[in-house]
CSV table of C-alpha atoms in Angstrom, one decimal:
chain,number,residue,atom,x,y,z
A,1,UNK,CA,78.2,112.0,86.0
A,2,UNK,CA,78.5,113.0,89.8
A,3,UNK,CA,76.7,109.7,90.8
A,4,UNK,CA,79.1,107.8,88.7
A,5,UNK,CA,82.1,109.2,90.6
A,6,UNK,CA,80.2,109.0,93.8
A,7,UNK,CA,79.8,105.1,93.1
A,8,UNK,CA,83.6,104.9,92.2
A,9,UNK,CA,84.6,106.8,95.4
A,10,UNK,CA,82.5,104.6,97.7
A,11,UNK,CA,84.0,101.5,96.0
A,12,UNK,CA,87.4,102.8,96.7
A,13,UNK,CA,86.8,103.8,100.2
A,14,UNK,CA,85.4,100.3,100.9
A,15,UNK,CA,88.5,98.6,99.3
A,16,UNK,CA,90.9,100.9,101.4
A,17,UNK,CA,89.0,100.1,104.8
A,18,UNK,CA,89.0,96.2,103.8
A,19,UNK,CA,92.9,96.6,102.9
A,20,UNK,CA,93.5,98.4,106.3
A,21,UNK,CA,91.5,96.1,108.4
A,22,UNK,CA,93.4,93.0,106.6
A,23,UNK,CA,96.8,94.7,107.0
A,24,UNK,CA,96.6,95.2,110.7
A,25,UNK,CA,94.4,92.4,112.0
A,26,UNK,CA,95.7,88.7,112.4
A,27,UNK,CA,93.3,87.5,109.6
A,28,UNK,CA,95.8,85.1,108.3
A,29,UNK,CA,94.7,82.8,111.3
A,30,UNK,CA,91.6,82.3,109.1
A,31,UNK,CA,93.7,81.2,106.0
A,32,UNK,CA,93.9,77.7,104.5
A,33,UNK,CA,96.4,75.7,106.7
A,34,UNK,CA,99.2,75.7,104.0
A,35,UNK,CA,99.1,79.4,103.7
A,36,UNK,CA,99.0,80.0,107.2
A,37,UNK,CA,101.8,77.7,108.0
A,38,UNK,CA,104.0,79.5,105.4
A,39,UNK,CA,103.2,83.1,106.8
A,40,UNK,CA,103.5,81.8,110.5
A,41,UNK,CA,107.1,80.9,109.6
A,42,UNK,CA,107.8,84.1,107.5
A,43,UNK,CA,106.5,86.1,110.5
A,44,UNK,CA,108.9,84.4,112.9
A,45,UNK,CA,111.5,85.1,110.8
A,46,UNK,CA,110.7,88.7,110.5
A,47,UNK,CA,110.2,89.1,114.2
A,48,UNK,CA,113.9,88.8,114.7
A,49,UNK,CA,113.6,86.6,117.8
A,50,UNK,CA,115.2,83.6,116.6
A,51,UNK,CA,118.2,82.6,118.5
A,52,UNK,CA,118.8,78.8,117.7
A,53,UNK,CA,122.3,77.7,117.5
A,54,UNK,CA,121.3,75.0,115.0
A,55,UNK,CA,119.1,75.7,112.4
A,56,UNK,CA,117.4,72.8,110.3
A,57,UNK,CA,116.5,73.7,106.7
A,58,UNK,CA,114.7,71.0,104.6
A,59,UNK,CA,111.1,70.2,103.0
A,60,UNK,CA,107.9,68.7,103.9
A,61,UNK,CA,109.6,65.4,105.1
A,62,UNK,CA,112.0,66.9,107.4
A,63,UNK,CA,109.4,69.2,108.8
A,64,UNK,CA,108.7,66.1,111.0
A,65,UNK,CA,111.8,66.7,112.9
A,66,UNK,CA,111.4,68.5,116.2
A,67,UNK,CA,113.9,71.1,117.5
A,68,UNK,CA,114.8,71.4,120.7
A,69,UNK,CA,115.5,74.1,123.5
A,70,UNK,CA,118.9,73.7,125.8
A,71,UNK,CA,118.4,71.1,128.5
A,72,UNK,CA,120.0,67.8,129.7
A,73,UNK,CA,121.3,66.0,126.8
A,74,UNK,CA,120.6,68.9,124.3
A,75,UNK,CA,123.8,71.1,124.5
A,76,UNK,CA,122.6,73.5,121.6
A,77,UNK,CA,119.4,74.7,121.0
A,78,UNK,CA,117.8,73.4,117.7
A,79,UNK,CA,114.8,75.2,115.6
A,80,UNK,CA,113.3,73.5,112.5
A,81,UNK,CA,112.9,76.1,109.8
A,82,UNK,CA,111.7,73.2,107.3
A,83,UNK,CA,109.1,74.5,104.7
A,84,UNK,CA,107.2,72.5,102.2
A,85,UNK,CA,108.8,72.2,99.0
A,86,UNK,CA,109.5,75.7,97.1
A,87,UNK,CA,112.3,74.4,95.0
A,88,UNK,CA,116.0,74.4,95.5
A,89,UNK,CA,116.8,78.0,94.9
A,90,UNK,CA,115.4,79.7,98.1
A,91,UNK,CA,117.5,78.2,100.9
A,92,UNK,CA,120.3,80.7,100.4
A,93,UNK,CA,117.8,83.8,100.4
A,94,UNK,CA,115.9,82.4,103.5
A,95,UNK,CA,119.2,82.4,105.2
A,96,UNK,CA,120.1,85.7,104.2
A,97,UNK,CA,116.8,87.0,105.2
A,98,UNK,CA,117.0,85.1,108.6
A,99,UNK,CA,120.2,87.1,109.4
A,100,UNK,CA,119.1,90.5,108.0
A,101,UNK,CA,116.1,90.5,110.3
A,102,UNK,CA,118.1,90.6,113.3
A,103,UNK,CA,117.9,87.1,114.3
A,104,UNK,CA,120.9,85.4,116.1
A,105,UNK,CA,123.4,84.0,113.9
A,106,UNK,CA,123.4,80.3,114.3
A,107,UNK,CA,126.4,78.3,115.0
A,108,UNK,CA,125.4,75.6,112.3
A,109,UNK,CA,122.5,75.0,109.4
A,110,UNK,CA,121.8,71.3,109.4
A,111,UNK,CA,120.5,70.5,105.8
A,112,UNK,CA,117.8,67.6,105.6
A,113,UNK,CA,116.0,68.2,102.3
A,114,UNK,CA,115.3,65.2,99.7
A,115,UNK,CA,117.5,64.4,96.8
A,116,UNK,CA,115.3,66.1,94.3
A,117,UNK,CA,116.2,69.3,96.1
A,118,UNK,CA,120.0,68.8,96.6
A,119,UNK,CA,121.3,66.8,93.7
A,120,UNK,CA,119.6,68.0,90.3
A,121,UNK,CA,120.8,71.5,90.2
A,122,UNK,CA,118.6,74.7,90.4
A,123,UNK,CA,116.2,73.1,87.5
A,124,UNK,CA,114.7,75.1,84.5
A,125,UNK,CA,113.9,78.7,84.8
A,126,UNK,CA,110.4,79.6,86.5
A,127,UNK,CA,109.4,81.7,83.1
A,128,UNK,CA,110.4,79.1,80.5
A,129,UNK,CA,110.3,75.5,81.9
A,130,UNK,CA,110.3,73.9,78.3
A,131,UNK,CA,113.5,75.9,77.0
A,132,UNK,CA,116.2,73.7,75.4
A,133,UNK,CA,119.0,76.0,76.4
A,134,UNK,CA,119.0,78.7,79.2
A,135,UNK,CA,121.6,80.9,80.7
A,136,UNK,CA,121.0,81.8,84.4
A,137,UNK,CA,119.8,85.5,84.9
A,138,UNK,CA,119.1,85.4,81.2
A,139,UNK,CA,118.3,89.3,79.7
A,140,UNK,CA,115.1,90.3,78.2
A,141,UNK,CA,117.1,90.7,74.9
A,142,UNK,CA,118.9,87.0,75.0
A,143,UNK,CA,115.5,85.7,76.0
A,144,UNK,CA,113.8,87.0,72.8
A,145,UNK,CA,116.4,86.2,70.6
A,146,UNK,CA,116.5,82.6,71.8
A,147,UNK,CA,112.7,82.1,71.4
A,148,UNK,CA,112.9,83.5,68.0
A,149,UNK,CA,115.3,81.0,66.9
A,150,UNK,CA,113.7,78.0,68.8
A,151,UNK,CA,110.2,79.1,67.2
A,152,UNK,CA,111.8,78.7,63.8
A,153,UNK,CA,113.2,75.5,64.5
A,154,UNK,CA,109.9,74.2,66.0
A,155,UNK,CA,108.0,75.4,62.9
A,156,UNK,CA,110.2,74.2,60.3
A,157,UNK,CA,112.3,71.3,61.7
A,158,UNK,CA,111.1,68.2,63.6
A,159,UNK,CA,112.0,68.5,67.2
A,160,UNK,CA,112.0,65.9,70.0
A,161,UNK,CA,108.7,65.3,71.7
A,162,UNK,CA,109.2,66.6,75.5
A,163,UNK,CA,109.9,63.6,78.1
A,164,UNK,CA,108.5,65.5,80.9
A,165,UNK,CA,104.7,66.1,79.9
A,166,UNK,CA,102.2,64.6,82.2
A,167,UNK,CA,98.6,64.4,82.4
A,168,UNK,CA,96.1,65.9,85.3
A,169,UNK,CA,92.6,66.8,85.5
A,170,UNK,CA,92.4,66.0,81.7
A,171,UNK,CA,95.1,68.5,80.8
A,172,UNK,CA,98.6,67.8,79.4
A,173,UNK,CA,101.3,70.2,80.7
A,174,UNK,CA,105.0,70.4,81.4
A,175,UNK,CA,106.0,68.9,84.6
A,176,UNK,CA,108.1,71.7,85.8
A,177,UNK,CA,105.3,74.2,85.1
A,178,UNK,CA,103.0,72.2,87.3
A,179,UNK,CA,105.5,72.3,90.1
A,180,UNK,CA,105.4,76.1,89.8
A,181,UNK,CA,101.6,76.3,89.7
A,182,UNK,CA,101.3,73.8,92.9
A,183,UNK,CA,104.0,75.2,94.9
A,184,UNK,CA,104.8,78.8,93.7
A,185,UNK,CA,102.3,80.5,96.0
A,186,UNK,CA,104.4,79.2,99.0
A,187,UNK,CA,107.6,81.2,97.6
A,188,UNK,CA,105.5,84.4,97.0
A,189,UNK,CA,104.0,84.1,100.5
A,190,UNK,CA,107.6,83.6,102.1
A,191,UNK,CA,109.2,86.5,100.6
A,192,UNK,CA,108.4,90.4,100.1
A,193,UNK,CA,108.2,92.0,96.8
A,194,UNK,CA,111.6,93.7,97.2
A,195,UNK,CA,113.1,90.5,98.2
A,196,UNK,CA,112.0,88.7,95.1
A,197,UNK,CA,113.2,91.5,93.2
A,198,UNK,CA,116.8,91.1,94.7
A,199,UNK,CA,116.6,87.3,94.0
A,200,UNK,CA,116.1,87.5,90.3
A,201,UNK,CA,117.3,89.4,87.4
A,202,UNK,CA,116.5,89.5,83.6
A,203,UNK,CA,113.3,87.9,82.2
A,204,UNK,CA,113.0,85.8,85.3
A,205,UNK,CA,112.8,88.8,87.5
A,206,UNK,CA,109.9,90.1,85.3
A,207,UNK,CA,108.1,86.8,85.6
A,208,UNK,CA,108.4,86.5,89.2
A,209,UNK,CA,107.4,90.2,89.9
A,210,UNK,CA,104.3,89.7,87.7
A,211,UNK,CA,103.3,87.0,89.9
A,212,UNK,CA,104.2,88.8,93.2
A,213,UNK,CA,102.5,92.2,92.2
A,214,UNK,CA,98.8,91.1,93.4
A,215,UNK,CA,100.2,90.1,96.7
A,216,UNK,CA,101.0,93.6,97.4
A,217,UNK,CA,97.5,94.0,98.4
A,218,UNK,CA,96.9,92.2,101.7
A,219,UNK,CA,93.3,91.7,100.5
A,220,UNK,CA,94.3,89.6,97.8
A,221,UNK,CA,97.2,88.0,99.6
A,222,UNK,CA,94.6,86.5,102.2
A,223,UNK,CA,91.7,86.4,100.2
A,224,UNK,CA,91.1,82.7,101.4
A,225,UNK,CA,90.8,84.2,105.1
A,226,UNK,CA,88.4,86.9,103.9
A,227,UNK,CA,86.1,84.2,102.5
A,228,UNK,CA,86.5,82.1,105.4
A,229,UNK,CA,85.8,85.0,107.8
A,230,UNK,CA,82.1,85.0,106.3
A,231,UNK,CA,81.4,81.6,108.0
A,232,UNK,CA,80.6,81.9,111.7
A,233,UNK,CA,81.9,78.3,112.0
A,234,UNK,CA,85.4,79.4,111.3
A,235,UNK,CA,85.6,81.8,114.3
A,236,UNK,CA,84.6,79.1,117.1
A,237,UNK,CA,87.4,78.0,119.4
A,238,UNK,CA,87.5,75.4,122.0
A,239,UNK,CA,88.9,76.8,124.9
A,240,UNK,CA,90.6,73.2,125.4
A,241,UNK,CA,92.1,73.2,122.0
A,242,UNK,CA,95.9,73.1,123.4
A,243,UNK,CA,94.7,70.0,125.5
A,244,UNK,CA,93.3,68.3,122.4
A,245,UNK,CA,96.7,69.2,120.6
A,246,UNK,CA,98.7,67.5,123.3
A,247,UNK,CA,95.8,64.5,123.1
A,248,UNK,CA,96.7,64.3,119.3
A,249,UNK,CA,100.4,63.6,119.7
A,250,UNK,CA,99.7,59.9,120.7
A,251,UNK,CA,99.7,57.9,117.4
A,252,UNK,CA,97.0,55.5,119.0
A,253,UNK,CA,94.6,58.6,118.8
A,254,UNK,CA,95.7,59.8,115.5
A,255,UNK,CA,95.1,56.3,114.0
A,256,UNK,CA,91.8,55.9,115.8
A,257,UNK,CA,90.8,58.9,113.8
A,258,UNK,CA,90.1,61.2,116.9
A,259,UNK,CA,92.6,63.8,115.4
A,260,UNK,CA,90.8,65.3,112.2
A,261,UNK,CA,91.4,68.8,111.8
A,262,UNK,CA,88.8,71.3,113.7
A,263,UNK,CA,85.7,72.4,111.6
A,264,UNK,CA,86.8,75.9,112.4
A,265,UNK,CA,89.6,77.3,110.5
A,266,UNK,CA,90.8,79.5,113.5
A,267,UNK,CA,91.0,76.5,115.9
A,268,UNK,CA,92.6,74.4,113.3
A,269,UNK,CA,95.4,76.9,112.5
A,270,UNK,CA,96.0,77.7,116.5
A,271,UNK,CA,96.4,73.9,116.9
A,272,UNK,CA,98.9,74.1,114.3
A,273,UNK,CA,100.6,77.2,115.9
A,274,UNK,CA,100.7,75.3,119.4
A,275,UNK,CA,102.2,72.2,118.1
A,276,UNK,CA,105.0,74.4,116.0
A,277,UNK,CA,105.8,76.5,119.1
A,278,UNK,CA,106.0,73.5,121.5
A,279,UNK,CA,108.2,71.5,119.2
A,280,UNK,CA,110.4,74.4,118.1
A,281,UNK,CA,109.4,74.2,114.3
A,282,UNK,CA,108.1,70.5,114.0
A,283,UNK,CA,104.9,69.6,112.2
A,284,UNK,CA,104.2,66.2,110.7
A,285,UNK,CA,101.5,67.2,108.1
A,286,UNK,CA,100.4,63.3,107.7
A,287,UNK,CA,98.9,63.3,111.0
A,288,UNK,CA,96.1,65.6,109.7
A,289,UNK,CA,94.8,62.8,107.4
A,290,UNK,CA,91.8,60.6,108.0
A,291,UNK,CA,93.0,57.2,108.9
A,292,UNK,CA,91.0,55.7,106.1
A,293,UNK,CA,92.8,57.9,103.5
A,294,UNK,CA,96.2,56.8,105.0
A,295,UNK,CA,95.3,53.1,104.7
A,296,UNK,CA,94.2,53.7,101.1
A,297,UNK,CA,97.5,55.8,100.3
A,298,UNK,CA,99.8,53.0,102.1
A,299,UNK,CA,98.0,50.1,100.0
A,300,UNK,CA,98.7,52.3,96.7
A,301,UNK,CA,102.5,52.6,97.7
A,302,UNK,CA,102.8,48.9,98.3
A,303,UNK,CA,101.1,48.3,94.8
A,304,UNK,CA,103.4,50.7,93.2
A,305,UNK,CA,106.7,49.1,94.9
A,306,UNK,CA,105.6,45.6,94.2
A,307,UNK,CA,105.0,46.5,90.5
A,308,UNK,CA,108.3,48.0,90.3
A,309,UNK,CA,110.0,45.1,91.8
A,310,UNK,CA,108.0,42.5,89.5
A,311,UNK,CA,108.8,44.6,86.3
A,312,UNK,CA,112.1,46.7,86.6
A,313,UNK,CA,112.9,49.3,84.3
A,314,UNK,CA,116.3,49.5,82.6
A,315,UNK,CA,118.7,51.6,84.8
A,316,UNK,CA,119.9,54.6,83.7
A,317,UNK,CA,122.1,56.6,86.2
A,318,UNK,CA,122.3,60.6,85.8
A,319,UNK,CA,125.4,62.1,87.3
A,320,UNK,CA,124.1,64.5,90.2
A,321,UNK,CA,124.5,68.5,90.4
A,322,UNK,CA,125.4,69.3,93.7
A,323,UNK,CA,125.5,73.1,93.1
A,324,UNK,CA,122.8,73.6,95.7
A,325,UNK,CA,124.9,72.0,98.5
A,326,UNK,CA,128.1,73.9,96.8
A,327,UNK,CA,126.5,77.3,97.4
A,328,UNK,CA,125.2,76.6,100.7
A,329,UNK,CA,128.6,75.6,102.0
A,330,UNK,CA,130.2,78.7,100.4
A,331,UNK,CA,127.4,80.7,101.8
A,332,UNK,CA,127.6,79.6,105.3
A,333,UNK,CA,131.5,79.8,105.1
A,334,UNK,CA,131.7,83.2,104.3
A,335,UNK,CA,129.5,84.0,107.4
A,336,UNK,CA,131.2,82.0,110.0
A,337,UNK,CA,128.5,79.5,110.1
A,338,UNK,CA,129.2,75.6,110.0
A,339,UNK,CA,127.4,73.5,107.7
A,340,UNK,CA,126.2,69.8,108.0
A,341,UNK,CA,123.5,67.5,106.2
A,342,UNK,CA,121.5,64.9,107.9
A,343,UNK,CA,120.6,61.9,105.2
A,344,UNK,CA,116.9,61.5,105.9
A,345,UNK,CA,115.6,57.7,106.1
A,346,UNK,CA,113.5,56.7,103.4
A,347,UNK,CA,111.2,53.7,102.6
A,348,UNK,CA,113.7,50.7,102.3
A,349,UNK,CA,112.6,49.6,98.7
A,350,UNK,CA,113.7,53.1,97.4
A,351,UNK,CA,116.6,53.4,99.8
A,352,UNK,CA,118.2,50.1,98.9
A,353,UNK,CA,117.7,50.7,94.7
A,354,UNK,CA,120.7,50.9,92.7
A,355,UNK,CA,119.9,54.7,92.0
A,356,UNK,CA,119.7,55.7,95.7
A,357,UNK,CA,122.9,53.6,96.5
A,358,UNK,CA,124.9,55.3,93.5
A,359,UNK,CA,123.6,58.6,94.5
A,360,UNK,CA,124.6,58.1,98.1
A,361,UNK,CA,128.0,56.9,97.2
A,362,UNK,CA,128.5,60.5,95.1
A,363,UNK,CA,127.2,62.3,98.0
A,364,UNK,CA,129.8,60.9,100.1
A,365,UNK,CA,132.6,61.8,97.5
A,366,UNK,CA,131.2,65.4,97.6
A,367,UNK,CA,131.6,65.7,101.4
A,368,UNK,CA,135.0,64.2,101.4
A,369,UNK,CA,135.9,67.0,98.7
A,370,UNK,CA,134.5,69.5,101.1
A,371,UNK,CA,135.9,68.3,104.4
A,372,UNK,CA,134.7,71.5,106.4
A,373,UNK,CA,131.3,70.1,106.2
A,374,UNK,CA,130.0,67.0,107.7
A,375,UNK,CA,127.5,64.5,106.4
A,376,UNK,CA,125.3,62.8,109.2
A,377,UNK,CA,123.2,59.6,109.2
A,378,UNK,CA,120.4,58.0,111.2
A,379,UNK,CA,121.2,54.6,112.7
A,380,UNK,CA,119.2,53.0,109.7
A,381,UNK,CA,118.5,54.8,106.5
A,382,UNK,CA,115.9,52.3,105.5
A,383,UNK,CA,112.4,52.3,107.1
A,384,UNK,CA,109.5,49.9,106.4
A,385,UNK,CA,107.4,51.2,103.7
A,386,UNK,CA,104.4,51.1,106.3
A,387,UNK,CA,105.9,53.8,108.0
A,388,UNK,CA,105.2,56.3,105.2
A,389,UNK,CA,101.7,57.7,103.9
A,390,UNK,CA,103.3,58.3,100.5
A,391,UNK,CA,106.7,58.5,98.9
A,392,UNK,CA,107.8,61.4,100.9
A,393,UNK,CA,106.0,61.9,104.4
A,394,UNK,CA,106.3,59.7,107.3
A,395,UNK,CA,103.2,58.2,109.0
A,396,UNK,CA,102.5,58.9,112.8
A,397,UNK,CA,104.7,56.2,113.9
A,398,UNK,CA,107.5,56.8,111.3
A,399,UNK,CA,107.7,60.3,112.8
A,400,UNK,CA,108.0,59.0,116.2
A,401,UNK,CA,110.9,56.9,115.3
A,402,UNK,CA,112.8,59.6,113.3
A,403,UNK,CA,112.7,62.0,116.1
A,404,UNK,CA,113.8,59.4,118.7
A,405,UNK,CA,116.8,58.4,116.5
A,406,UNK,CA,117.1,62.1,115.6
A,407,UNK,CA,117.6,63.2,119.5
A,408,UNK,CA,119.3,60.1,120.6
A,409,UNK,CA,121.7,59.6,117.7
A,410,UNK,CA,122.0,62.1,115.2
A,411,UNK,CA,122.1,65.3,117.4
A,412,UNK,CA,124.9,63.8,119.4
A,413,UNK,CA,126.9,63.5,116.1
A,414,UNK,CA,126.1,67.1,115.3
A,415,UNK,CA,127.0,68.4,118.9
A,416,UNK,CA,130.5,66.6,118.7
A,417,UNK,CA,131.1,68.1,115.2
A,418,UNK,CA,130.2,71.5,116.7
A,419,UNK,CA,132.5,71.1,119.7
A,420,UNK,CA,135.6,70.0,117.5
A,421,UNK,CA,134.9,73.0,115.2
A,422,UNK,CA,134.8,75.3,118.3
A,423,UNK,CA,138.1,74.0,119.7
A,424,UNK,CA,139.9,74.1,116.5
A,425,UNK,CA,139.1,77.9,116.1
């Protein structure tokens, strides 16, 4: 019996030592790039050192936009806090956290997300994506009562086949649930347990906290880093990694295959940190891809576009739900922050489709009805398809173009808008 307790005690002691080591060292630098990126942005927000006057929020496409310190031609400092897609709900909570952590209140929030994140509402609840009818902040009793009746209907009456079932890896699952499985870890890494508890209520709070509970242990939160730390290769860092980081800002070098991620996880993440720091939040994730993979992906996109043009589907337009924009405008107004949105360029074939044109018309109407906010445009919202590596992300030359136009065309509009608001106050 004594030996059994001794074994348990030794195990708990070793776990405690591991937990303390992980908690008080920078082991997240050995994590996979995506987890490292999200935690890097989280740590920046929690440091309270943010002082940008224009804060960019968006998704993985707008991550390609560079921020700027004040300089000639840049009247207001700009920082890009865009994160890989985490759904549309987190933006208000992110801003609230940014302010509560002691970062300087920005003069303006510049929203740069894709249509799926601002024109389709908040989407289904995380805990029950196939629910037929769900009220926001559904109580536990209401959830159980609803599911009981839906279960009776499903078992005794014929119900429509779900339209959002997709197949992957031999499985068939609900598309919304797959989105959570793919992107939920970003949300859990960006916010603390207590912050998540404040963001949700009812049954959805129970769901999200059940997912967040294991991450209370840093040894679980960064288990990938612990695994990577066991390989000596992941600890090696070329002392000239910053020079290589600069070298890889040339599209010629990227396209020549000279800029593949370092084999060392530590060096790879230090390079990511260097680029994000130097460009005030910018990181174009497609520059990490092998040239042959980029070429293959572009060919797939071209075939997909050609097939759509040759065999157009019947067009059905669904009225947009701009509640995400509405809530962001109300939130920023209540805190004395200006709100603007920049309409990000997309591939020509998609941007000039009837659906995109109808959505843009509705978006312009929305901003006319909210004159305190402003909608900004690039000189051309339609880019050639070969400036994208997939349906979302710019290739290296697409990123260079979007940043040149962002600095020389979009930001002057933003700064004039801010000047006019400051004069009127």
